[in-house]
mmCIF file of C-alpha atoms and ligand atoms in Angstrom:
data_model
loop_
_atom_site.group_PDB
_atom_site.id
_atom_site.type_symbol
_atom_site.label_atom_id
_atom_site.label_comp_id
_atom_site.label_asym_id
_atom_site.label_seq_id
_atom_site.Cartn_x
_atom_site.Cartn_y
_atom_site.Cartn_z
ATOM 1 C CA UNK A 59 0.000 0.000 0.000
ATOM 2 C CA UNK A 60 1.344 3.470 -0.846
ATOM 3 C CA UNK A 61 2.205 5.792 2.054
ATOM 4 C CA UNK A 62 -0.174 8.204 0.322
ATOM 5 C CA UNK A 63 -3.228 6.003 0.856
ATOM 6 C CA UNK A 64 -5.871 7.967 2.697
ATOM 7 C CA UNK A 65 -4.034 11.255 2.128
ATOM 8 C CA UNK A 66 -5.642 14.221 0.444
ATOM 9 C CA UNK A 67 -5.214 14.210 -3.329
ATOM 10 C CA UNK A 68 -4.915 17.751 -4.667
ATOM 11 C CA UNK A 69 -6.283 18.540 -8.102
ATOM 12 C CA UNK A 70 -3.168 20.496 -9.005
ATOM 13 C CA UNK A 71 0.338 20.549 -7.523
ATOM 14 C CA UNK A 72 2.491 23.478 -8.656
ATOM 15 C CA UNK A 73 6.250 23.416 -8.188
ATOM 16 C CA UNK A 74 7.784 26.895 -7.960
ATOM 17 C CA UNK A 75 6.433 30.201 -6.682
ATOM 18 C CA UNK A 76 7.667 32.715 -9.246
ATOM 19 C CA UNK A 77 5.408 34.660 -11.577
ATOM 20 C CA UNK A 78 4.456 31.522 -13.536
ATOM 21 C CA UNK A 79 3.643 29.343 -10.526
ATOM 22 C CA UNK A 80 1.788 32.024 -8.570
ATOM 23 C CA UNK A 81 -0.367 32.930 -11.577
ATOM 24 C CA UNK A 82 -1.102 29.251 -12.231
ATOM 25 C CA UNK A 83 -2.144 28.913 -8.555
ATOM 26 C CA UNK A 84 -4.410 31.952 -8.854
ATOM 27 C CA UNK A 85 -6.172 30.477 -11.893
ATOM 28 C CA UNK A 86 -6.549 26.904 -10.619
ATOM 29 C CA UNK A 87 -7.722 27.925 -7.149
ATOM 30 C CA UNK A 88 -10.137 30.464 -8.595
ATOM 31 C CA UNK A 89 -11.483 27.636 -10.802
ATOM 32 C CA UNK A 90 -12.195 25.776 -7.523
ATOM 33 C CA UNK A 91 -9.513 23.170 -8.132
ATOM 34 C CA UNK A 92 -7.756 22.232 -4.899
ATOM 35 C CA UNK A 93 -4.264 23.627 -5.343
ATOM 36 C CA UNK A 94 -0.969 23.332 -3.542
ATOM 37 C CA UNK A 95 2.112 25.303 -4.509
ATOM 38 C CA UNK A 96 5.628 24.487 -3.297
ATOM 39 C CA UNK A 97 8.298 27.170 -2.986
ATOM 40 C CA UNK A 98 11.720 26.579 -1.476
ATOM 41 C CA UNK A 99 12.693 30.214 -0.812
ATOM 42 C CA UNK A 100 10.526 33.326 -1.013
ATOM 43 C CA UNK A 101 7.548 34.091 -3.277
ATOM 44 C CA UNK A 102 8.292 35.726 -6.583
ATOM 45 C CA UNK A 103 11.327 33.806 -7.797
ATOM 46 C CA UNK A 104 13.710 36.057 -9.695
ATOM 47 C CA UNK A 105 11.354 39.006 -9.424
ATOM 48 C CA UNK A 106 11.748 38.995 -5.630
ATOM 49 C CA UNK A 107 15.365 40.103 -6.096
ATOM 50 C CA UNK A 108 14.642 42.659 -8.806
ATOM 51 C CA UNK A 109 14.477 46.272 -7.756
ATOM 52 C CA UNK A 110 12.042 48.019 -10.059
ATOM 53 C CA UNK A 111 10.008 46.234 -12.725
ATOM 54 C CA UNK A 112 9.370 48.800 -15.436
ATOM 55 C CA UNK A 113 7.759 46.612 -18.064
ATOM 56 C CA UNK A 114 4.910 44.906 -16.224
ATOM 57 C CA UNK A 115 1.781 46.426 -17.774
ATOM 58 C CA UNK A 116 -0.473 48.512 -15.560
ATOM 59 C CA UNK A 117 2.310 50.231 -13.625
ATOM 60 C CA UNK A 118 3.414 53.293 -15.606
ATOM 61 C CA UNK A 119 5.896 54.299 -12.876
ATOM 62 C CA UNK A 120 7.150 50.717 -12.463
ATOM 63 C CA UNK A 121 6.547 48.448 -9.492
ATOM 64 C CA UNK A 122 8.985 47.053 -6.920
ATOM 65 C CA UNK A 123 9.791 43.374 -7.557
ATOM 66 C CA UNK A 124 9.256 42.184 -3.949
ATOM 67 C CA UNK A 125 5.975 44.125 -3.764
ATOM 68 C CA UNK A 126 4.483 42.550 -6.872
ATOM 69 C CA UNK A 127 5.686 39.117 -5.658
ATOM 70 C CA UNK A 128 3.961 39.468 -2.278
ATOM 71 C CA UNK A 129 0.765 40.688 -3.905
ATOM 72 C CA UNK A 130 0.723 37.760 -6.341
ATOM 73 C CA UNK A 131 1.124 35.356 -3.427
ATOM 74 C CA UNK A 132 -1.690 37.045 -1.478
ATOM 75 C CA UNK A 133 -3.941 36.943 -4.541
ATOM 76 C CA UNK A 134 -3.420 33.191 -5.067
ATOM 77 C CA UNK A 135 -3.912 32.497 -1.338
ATOM 78 C CA UNK A 136 -7.111 34.550 -1.301
ATOM 79 C CA UNK A 137 -8.769 31.989 -3.575
ATOM 80 C CA UNK A 138 -7.607 29.061 -1.483
ATOM 81 C CA UNK A 139 -4.249 28.008 -2.922
ATOM 82 C CA UNK A 140 -2.116 26.409 -0.203
ATOM 83 C CA UNK A 141 1.439 27.686 -0.351
ATOM 84 C CA UNK A 142 3.957 25.403 1.272
ATOM 85 C CA UNK A 143 7.511 26.592 1.880
ATOM 86 C CA UNK A 144 9.293 23.311 1.329
ATOM 87 C CA UNK A 145 11.623 22.164 -1.414
ATOM 88 C CA UNK A 146 10.350 19.406 -3.680
ATOM 89 C CA UNK A 147 12.940 16.640 -3.766
ATOM 90 C CA UNK A 148 11.154 13.959 -5.786
ATOM 91 C CA UNK A 149 8.384 13.777 -8.345
ATOM 92 C CA UNK A 150 6.905 10.484 -9.492
ATOM 93 C CA UNK A 151 3.671 8.890 -10.709
ATOM 94 C CA UNK A 152 2.126 5.961 -8.877
ATOM 95 C CA UNK A 153 -1.283 4.350 -8.965
ATOM 96 C CA UNK A 154 -2.522 7.010 -11.396
ATOM 97 C CA UNK A 155 -1.540 9.892 -9.104
ATOM 98 C CA UNK A 156 1.456 12.149 -9.040
ATOM 99 C CA UNK A 157 3.482 12.034 -5.882
ATOM 100 C CA UNK A 158 5.786 14.651 -4.421
ATOM 101 C CA UNK A 159 8.279 14.192 -1.606
ATOM 102 C CA UNK A 160 9.388 17.389 0.071
ATOM 103 C CA UNK A 161 12.424 18.500 2.060
ATOM 104 C CA UNK A 162 10.314 18.188 5.216
ATOM 105 C CA UNK A 163 9.991 14.457 4.548
ATOM 106 C CA UNK A 164 6.302 14.844 3.690
ATOM 107 C CA UNK A 165 4.532 13.225 0.727
ATOM 108 C CA UNK A 166 1.808 14.909 -1.269
ATOM 109 C CA UNK A 167 -0.440 13.551 -4.025
ATOM 110 C CA UNK A 168 -2.112 15.253 -6.941
ATOM 111 C CA UNK A 169 -3.940 14.611 -10.201
ATOM 112 C CA UNK A 170 -2.012 17.149 -12.291
ATOM 113 C CA UNK A 171 1.340 18.909 -11.953
ATOM 114 C CA UNK A 172 2.579 22.278 -13.199
ATOM 115 C CA UNK A 173 6.363 22.641 -13.368
ATOM 116 C CA UNK A 174 7.296 26.274 -12.735
ATOM 117 C CA UNK A 175 10.731 26.005 -11.138
ATOM 118 C CA UNK A 176 12.246 28.825 -13.181
ATOM 119 C CA UNK A 177 15.957 29.233 -13.683
ATOM 120 C CA UNK A 178 18.983 30.138 -11.563
ATOM 121 C CA UNK A 179 21.871 32.487 -12.215
ATOM 122 C CA UNK A 180 25.057 31.127 -13.724
ATOM 123 C CA UNK A 181 28.364 31.364 -11.946
ATOM 124 C CA UNK A 182 31.707 32.199 -13.552
ATOM 125 C CA UNK A 183 33.482 29.188 -12.108
ATOM 126 C CA UNK A 184 36.724 31.086 -11.425
ATOM 127 C CA UNK A 185 39.037 30.738 -8.400
ATOM 128 C CA UNK A 186 37.733 32.228 -5.128
ATOM 129 C CA UNK A 187 34.308 33.078 -6.619
ATOM 130 C CA UNK A 188 32.562 30.751 -4.187
ATOM 131 C CA UNK A 189 34.681 31.629 -1.166
ATOM 132 C CA UNK A 190 34.186 35.381 -1.697
ATOM 133 C CA UNK A 191 30.430 35.206 -2.373
ATOM 134 C CA UNK A 192 28.869 37.565 0.167
ATOM 135 C CA UNK A 193 32.323 39.130 0.646
ATOM 136 C CA UNK A 194 32.333 41.230 -2.500
ATOM 137 C CA UNK A 195 31.038 38.679 -5.003
ATOM 138 C CA UNK A 196 27.299 38.945 -5.624
ATOM 139 C CA UNK A 197 24.605 37.890 -8.085
ATOM 140 C CA UNK A 198 21.938 40.282 -6.781
ATOM 141 C CA UNK A 199 22.228 44.057 -6.969
ATOM 142 C CA UNK A 200 19.003 44.635 -5.029
ATOM 143 C CA UNK A 201 20.200 42.427 -2.196
ATOM 144 C CA UNK A 202 23.766 43.680 -1.899
ATOM 145 C CA UNK A 203 24.062 47.028 -3.716
ATOM 146 C CA UNK A 204 23.720 49.119 -0.559
ATOM 147 C CA UNK A 205 26.929 47.578 0.862
ATOM 148 C CA UNK A 206 28.920 49.260 -1.910
ATOM 149 C CA UNK A 207 28.389 52.957 -1.133
ATOM 150 C CA UNK A 208 31.220 54.969 -2.687
ATOM 151 C CA UNK A 209 32.993 51.780 -3.856
ATOM 152 C CA UNK A 210 34.343 50.532 -7.169
ATOM 153 C CA UNK A 211 32.641 47.526 -8.675
ATOM 154 C CA UNK A 212 32.519 45.533 -11.872
ATOM 155 C CA UNK A 213 29.375 44.029 -13.375
ATOM 156 C CA UNK A 214 30.058 41.045 -15.619
ATOM 157 C CA UNK A 215 27.837 40.380 -18.659
ATOM 158 C CA UNK A 216 26.431 42.153 -21.688
ATOM 159 C CA UNK A 217 22.722 41.357 -21.431
ATOM 160 C CA UNK A 218 19.730 43.203 -19.985
ATOM 161 C CA UNK A 219 20.528 42.038 -16.449
ATOM 162 C CA UNK A 220 24.101 43.357 -16.481
ATOM 163 C CA UNK A 221 22.989 46.757 -17.701
ATOM 164 C CA UNK A 222 19.810 47.085 -15.660
ATOM 165 C CA UNK A 223 21.519 45.968 -12.470
ATOM 166 C CA UNK A 224 24.658 47.955 -13.334
ATOM 167 C CA UNK A 225 22.505 51.074 -13.634
ATOM 168 C CA UNK A 226 20.864 50.290 -10.306
ATOM 169 C CA UNK A 227 24.290 49.887 -8.689
ATOM 170 C CA UNK A 228 25.282 53.440 -9.681
ATOM 171 C CA UNK A 229 22.921 54.611 -6.919
ATOM 172 C CA UNK A 230 25.509 53.360 -4.442
ATOM 173 C CA UNK A 231 28.833 52.764 -6.130
ATOM 174 C CA UNK A 232 31.265 55.476 -7.176
ATOM 175 C CA UNK A 233 32.138 53.603 -10.343
ATOM 176 C CA UNK A 234 30.579 50.648 -12.156
ATOM 177 C CA UNK A 235 32.597 48.964 -14.889
ATOM 178 C CA UNK A 236 30.718 46.609 -17.173
ATOM 179 C CA UNK A 237 33.011 43.776 -18.219
ATOM 180 C CA UNK A 238 31.804 41.999 -21.341
ATOM 181 C CA UNK A 239 33.390 39.141 -23.270
ATOM 182 C CA UNK A 240 32.578 40.665 -26.679
ATOM 183 C CA UNK A 241 32.605 44.193 -28.119
ATOM 184 C CA UNK A 242 28.842 44.371 -28.684
ATOM 185 C CA UNK A 243 26.126 44.256 -26.054
ATOM 186 C CA UNK A 244 23.198 41.865 -26.138
ATOM 187 C CA UNK A 245 21.072 44.186 -23.979
ATOM 188 C CA UNK A 246 18.073 46.097 -25.356
ATOM 189 C CA UNK A 247 18.794 49.491 -26.975
ATOM 190 C CA UNK A 248 16.995 51.477 -24.241
ATOM 191 C CA UNK A 249 19.257 50.033 -21.540
ATOM 192 C CA UNK A 250 22.361 50.446 -23.700
ATOM 193 C CA UNK A 251 21.516 54.114 -24.213
ATOM 194 C CA UNK A 252 20.960 54.715 -20.496
ATOM 195 C CA UNK A 253 24.148 52.906 -19.502
ATOM 196 C CA UNK A 254 26.299 54.706 -22.064
ATOM 197 C CA UNK A 255 24.932 58.074 -20.883
ATOM 198 C CA UNK A 256 25.536 57.363 -17.192
ATOM 199 C CA UNK A 257 28.769 59.105 -16.071
ATOM 200 C CA UNK A 258 29.415 56.437 -13.400
ATOM 201 C CA UNK A 259 29.399 53.590 -15.941
ATOM 202 C CA UNK A 260 32.348 52.564 -18.096
ATOM 203 C CA UNK A 261 32.997 49.460 -20.189
ATOM 204 C CA UNK A 262 35.819 46.989 -20.619
ATOM 205 C CA UNK A 263 35.259 45.066 -23.859
ATOM 206 C CA UNK A 264 36.453 41.630 -25.000
ATOM 207 C CA UNK A 265 37.364 40.701 -21.453
ATOM 208 C CA UNK A 266 36.612 37.849 -19.085
ATOM 209 C CA UNK A 267 37.299 37.480 -15.384
ATOM 210 C CA UNK A 268 40.232 35.127 -15.034
ATOM 211 C CA UNK A 269 40.565 35.315 -11.285
ATOM 212 C CA UNK A 270 39.039 37.080 -8.294
ATOM 213 C CA UNK A 271 41.464 38.029 -5.550
ATOM 214 C CA UNK A 272 41.115 38.990 -1.904
ATOM 215 C CA UNK A 273 41.527 37.479 1.533
ATOM 216 C CA UNK A 274 38.690 38.691 3.749
ATOM 217 C CA UNK A 275 36.899 40.366 0.852
ATOM 218 C CA UNK A 276 37.404 41.111 -2.839
ATOM 219 C CA UNK A 277 40.351 43.441 -3.556
ATOM 220 C CA UNK A 278 41.204 42.781 -7.229
ATOM 221 C CA UNK A 279 40.159 40.971 -10.355
ATOM 222 C CA UNK A 280 42.405 39.703 -13.109
ATOM 223 C CA UNK A 281 40.762 40.471 -16.451
ATOM 224 C CA UNK A 282 41.922 38.674 -19.556
ATOM 225 C CA UNK A 283 41.474 40.166 -22.999
ATOM 226 C CA UNK A 284 40.062 37.342 -25.116
ATOM 227 C CA UNK A 285 41.572 38.748 -28.341
ATOM 228 C CA UNK A 286 45.122 39.523 -27.186
ATOM 229 C CA UNK A 287 45.413 37.259 -24.147
ATOM 230 C CA UNK A 288 46.701 40.227 -22.110
ATOM 231 C CA UNK A 289 45.841 40.134 -18.415
ATOM 232 C CA UNK A 290 45.236 43.279 -16.357
ATOM 233 C CA UNK A 291 44.887 43.508 -12.590
ATOM 234 C CA UNK A 292 42.046 45.830 -11.643
ATOM 235 C CA UNK A 293 41.407 46.958 -8.056
ATOM 236 C CA UNK A 294 37.708 46.512 -7.153
ATOM 237 C CA UNK A 295 35.570 46.150 -4.044
ATOM 238 C CA UNK A 296 32.777 44.209 -5.669
ATOM 239 C CA UNK A 297 32.167 41.743 -8.492
ATOM 240 C CA UNK A 298 28.534 41.477 -9.601
ATOM 241 C CA UNK A 299 27.890 38.586 -11.978
ATOM 242 C CA UNK A 300 25.004 38.692 -14.476
ATOM 243 C CA UNK A 301 25.821 36.113 -17.135
ATOM 244 C CA UNK A 302 22.491 34.397 -17.646
ATOM 245 C CA UNK A 303 20.605 31.504 -16.163
ATOM 246 C CA UNK A 304 20.174 27.735 -16.311
ATOM 247 C CA UNK A 305 16.829 25.951 -15.837
ATOM 248 C CA UNK A 306 15.995 24.498 -12.422
ATOM 249 C CA UNK A 307 14.840 21.256 -13.986
ATOM 250 C CA UNK A 308 16.931 18.673 -12.088
ATOM 251 C CA UNK A 309 13.802 17.392 -10.370
ATOM 252 C CA UNK A 310 12.117 16.654 -13.695
ATOM 253 C CA UNK A 311 15.126 14.929 -15.295
ATOM 254 C CA UNK A 312 14.189 11.377 -16.256
ATOM 255 C CA UNK A 313 10.516 12.114 -15.554
ATOM 256 C CA UNK A 314 9.581 14.371 -18.481
ATOM 257 C CA UNK A 315 11.436 15.156 -21.685
ATOM 258 C CA UNK A 316 14.063 17.915 -21.395
ATOM 259 C CA UNK A 317 15.997 19.481 -24.273
ATOM 260 C CA UNK A 318 19.787 19.379 -24.512
ATOM 261 C CA UNK A 319 20.069 22.498 -22.327
ATOM 262 C CA UNK A 320 17.792 21.033 -19.672
ATOM 263 C CA UNK A 321 14.629 23.023 -20.447
ATOM 264 C CA UNK A 322 11.278 21.165 -20.228
ATOM 265 C CA UNK A 323 9.890 20.396 -23.679
ATOM 266 C CA UNK A 324 6.156 21.115 -24.061
ATOM 267 C CA UNK A 325 3.572 21.211 -26.837
ATOM 268 C CA UNK A 326 1.643 24.338 -27.791
ATOM 269 C CA UNK A 327 -0.702 23.762 -24.819
ATOM 270 C CA UNK A 328 2.271 23.706 -22.430
ATOM 271 C CA UNK A 329 1.799 19.968 -21.860
ATOM 272 C CA UNK A 330 5.026 18.113 -21.039
ATOM 273 C CA UNK A 331 5.778 14.603 -22.307
ATOM 274 C CA UNK A 332 3.886 12.891 -19.449
ATOM 275 C CA UNK A 333 0.072 13.370 -19.570
ATOM 276 C CA UNK A 334 -1.099 15.535 -16.684
ATOM 277 C CA UNK A 335 2.210 17.404 -16.391
ATOM 278 C CA UNK A 336 2.474 20.979 -17.686
ATOM 279 C CA UNK A 337 5.297 23.523 -17.620
ATOM 280 C CA UNK A 338 5.271 27.315 -17.472
ATOM 281 C CA UNK A 339 7.815 30.109 -17.331
ATOM 282 C CA UNK A 340 11.575 30.029 -17.526
ATOM 283 C CA UNK A 341 11.986 26.296 -16.915
ATOM 284 C CA UNK A 342 10.192 25.669 -20.234
ATOM 285 C CA UNK A 343 11.881 25.462 -23.609
ATOM 286 C CA UNK A 344 11.064 28.508 -25.718
ATOM 287 C CA UNK A 345 9.838 30.701 -22.865
ATOM 288 C CA UNK A 346 10.435 34.440 -23.133
ATOM 289 C CA UNK A 347 12.208 35.562 -19.972
ATOM 290 C CA UNK A 348 9.880 38.280 -18.777
ATOM 291 C CA UNK A 349 7.569 38.529 -15.784
ATOM 292 C CA UNK A 350 4.543 39.231 -17.940
ATOM 293 C CA UNK A 351 5.138 36.194 -20.156
ATOM 294 C CA UNK A 352 5.851 33.949 -17.150
ATOM 295 C CA UNK A 353 2.480 35.023 -15.736
ATOM 296 C CA UNK A 354 0.831 34.441 -19.128
ATOM 297 C CA UNK A 355 2.273 30.945 -19.294
ATOM 298 C CA UNK A 356 1.139 30.259 -15.717
ATOM 299 C CA UNK A 357 -2.387 31.148 -16.796
ATOM 300 C CA UNK A 358 -2.181 28.995 -19.952
ATOM 301 C CA UNK A 359 -0.783 25.996 -18.053
ATOM 302 C CA UNK A 360 -3.538 26.335 -15.424
ATOM 303 C CA UNK A 361 -6.253 26.348 -18.092
ATOM 304 C CA UNK A 362 -4.641 23.354 -19.820
ATOM 305 C CA UNK A 363 -4.466 21.479 -16.493
ATOM 306 C CA UNK A 364 -8.128 22.297 -15.875
ATOM 307 C CA UNK A 365 -9.109 20.943 -19.317
ATOM 308 C CA UNK A 366 -7.022 17.814 -18.658
ATOM 309 C CA UNK A 367 -8.732 17.231 -15.295
ATOM 310 C CA UNK A 368 -12.194 17.740 -16.774
ATOM 311 C CA UNK A 369 -11.446 14.859 -19.126
ATOM 312 C CA UNK A 370 -9.903 12.701 -16.378
ATOM 313 C CA UNK A 371 -12.043 12.088 -13.298
HETATM 314 P P1 LIG B 84 21.439 36.876 -21.149
HETATM 315 O O1 LIG B 84 20.575 37.723 -21.997
HETATM 316 O O2 LIG B 84 21.576 35.423 -21.434
HETATM 317 O O3 LIG B 84 22.880 37.554 -21.157
HETATM 318 C C1 LIG B 84 23.964 36.941 -20.518
HETATM 319 C C2 LIG B 84 25.205 37.769 -20.815
HETATM 320 O O4 LIG B 84 26.300 37.166 -20.129
HETATM 321 C C3 LIG B 84 25.562 37.787 -22.302
HETATM 322 O O5 LIG B 84 26.001 39.078 -22.645
HETATM 323 C C4 LIG B 84 26.676 36.758 -22.397
HETATM 324 O O6 LIG B 84 27.616 37.085 -23.369
HETATM 325 C C5 LIG B 84 27.336 36.852 -21.047
HETATM 326 N N1 LIG B 84 27.923 35.576 -20.613
HETATM 327 C C6 LIG B 84 27.356 34.342 -20.592
HETATM 328 N N2 LIG B 84 28.193 33.430 -20.067
HETATM 329 C C7 LIG B 84 29.329 34.108 -19.759
HETATM 330 C C8 LIG B 84 30.559 33.725 -19.177
HETATM 331 N N3 LIG B 84 30.797 32.468 -18.795
HETATM 332 N N4 LIG B 84 31.503 34.677 -18.996
HETATM 333 C C9 LIG B 84 31.276 35.958 -19.362
HETATM 334 N N5 LIG B 84 30.124 36.391 -19.904
HETATM 335 C C10 LIG B 84 29.157 35.478 -20.099
HETATM 336 O O7 LIG B 84 21.027 36.944 -19.596
HETATM 337 P P2 LIG B 84 20.325 38.137 -18.757
HETATM 338 O O8 LIG B 84 20.948 39.436 -19.035
HETATM 339 O O9 LIG B 84 20.277 37.630 -17.355
HETATM 340 O O10 LIG B 84 18.860 38.160 -19.313
HETATM 341 C C11 LIG B 84 18.067 36.963 -19.301
HETATM 342 C C12 LIG B 84 16.728 37.272 -19.932
HETATM 343 O O11 LIG B 84 15.985 38.123 -19.049
HETATM 344 C C13 LIG B 84 16.827 37.978 -21.260
HETATM 345 O O12 LIG B 84 15.847 37.459 -22.111
HETATM 346 C C14 LIG B 84 16.547 39.409 -20.925
HETATM 347 O O13 LIG B 84 15.958 40.128 -21.999
HETATM 348 C C15 LIG B 84 15.588 39.277 -19.747
HETATM 349 N N6 LIG B 84 15.710 40.452 -18.875
HETATM 350 C C16 LIG B 84 14.978 41.547 -19.212
HETATM 351 C C17 LIG B 84 15.082 42.696 -18.470
HETATM 352 C C18 LIG B 84 14.287 43.890 -18.894
HETATM 353 O O14 LIG B 84 13.472 43.765 -19.787
HETATM 354 N N7 LIG B 84 14.480 45.045 -18.324
HETATM 355 C C19 LIG B 84 15.949 42.776 -17.371
HETATM 356 C C20 LIG B 84 16.693 41.645 -17.057
HETATM 357 C C21 LIG B 84 16.586 40.495 -17.835
HETATM 358 P P3 LIG B 84 27.263 36.996 -24.946
HETATM 359 O O15 LIG B 84 26.448 38.221 -25.237
HETATM 360 O O16 LIG B 84 28.602 37.011 -25.596
HETATM 361 O O17 LIG B 84 26.528 35.717 -25.129
#
């Protein structure tokens, strides 16, 4: 007999409490489907560590990331979604039901699953990066920017994150140097224009971080020019790393089909390769990495799960 016998079976189990998961929970709970959502950290996912969200429609002045995250959580909870702050360690299917085992050692059962685990920031993988994280190395400007008042920092990357967060960091830092491995930015033109106009921002092109140095905290970086091979030692107090993300799909590996980069493969209805499993947001192959699209996918996955459940009693 399964340890789940006699336990409540939820209609929908959602893994991940970012924009995609919280919107899915809002839609399924509002459709009177019993819903449980698992989140291992804080509500909002990546948006919870974003300062100002300027491109979420309805907020002409922008909205603070943590504020919109808390409101999304409250909105889902208002319609009855249960939000459980535990990490999901295992996902399986047994006796026609999906089963989840959490970090608290608890098992949960459900009739449909929405994967909304999002993605996590990449690390550089250079010496001392790990040891000096929290001691000058950071991946979150909103979290750590205020510690760098009047200091010199570098922001690594050439995408929207590097520029948006680099701009944010100029509120505190005396000087922000964007270090990019090419000589052309990937970031959107509006952010490029703002960064290039900002007197506190400068650029080092065609360069990668070879080494981070410091004993108690970061003191220097060694930057290597990828074209000439020349290495320069630059004194800095902080190294902010914004070089993209990888999907948080480890849990789903071997359970549903993933692409070669580890993103969950879905059909046009956001259904994954196992019937009853759906995916939404950044963990999904082909997703656009924006809050508004993550929310849109959360809605679409919720409606698809509802249609699936209506055909499967
Ligand atoms: P991204 O667009 O993937 O950019 C990552 C940047 O890091 C690229 O410039 C890349 O260089 C560089 N990079 C990757 N690996 C590296 C390594 N090992 N060493 C050095 N540099 C490395 O990631 P993102 O900026 O985090 O943005 C992710 C998504 O979120 C994007 O779709 C973006 O549009 C979106 N986003 C939007 C906003 C906004 O709308 N305001 C804000 C933040 C993020 P290459 O260019 O050479 O590949």
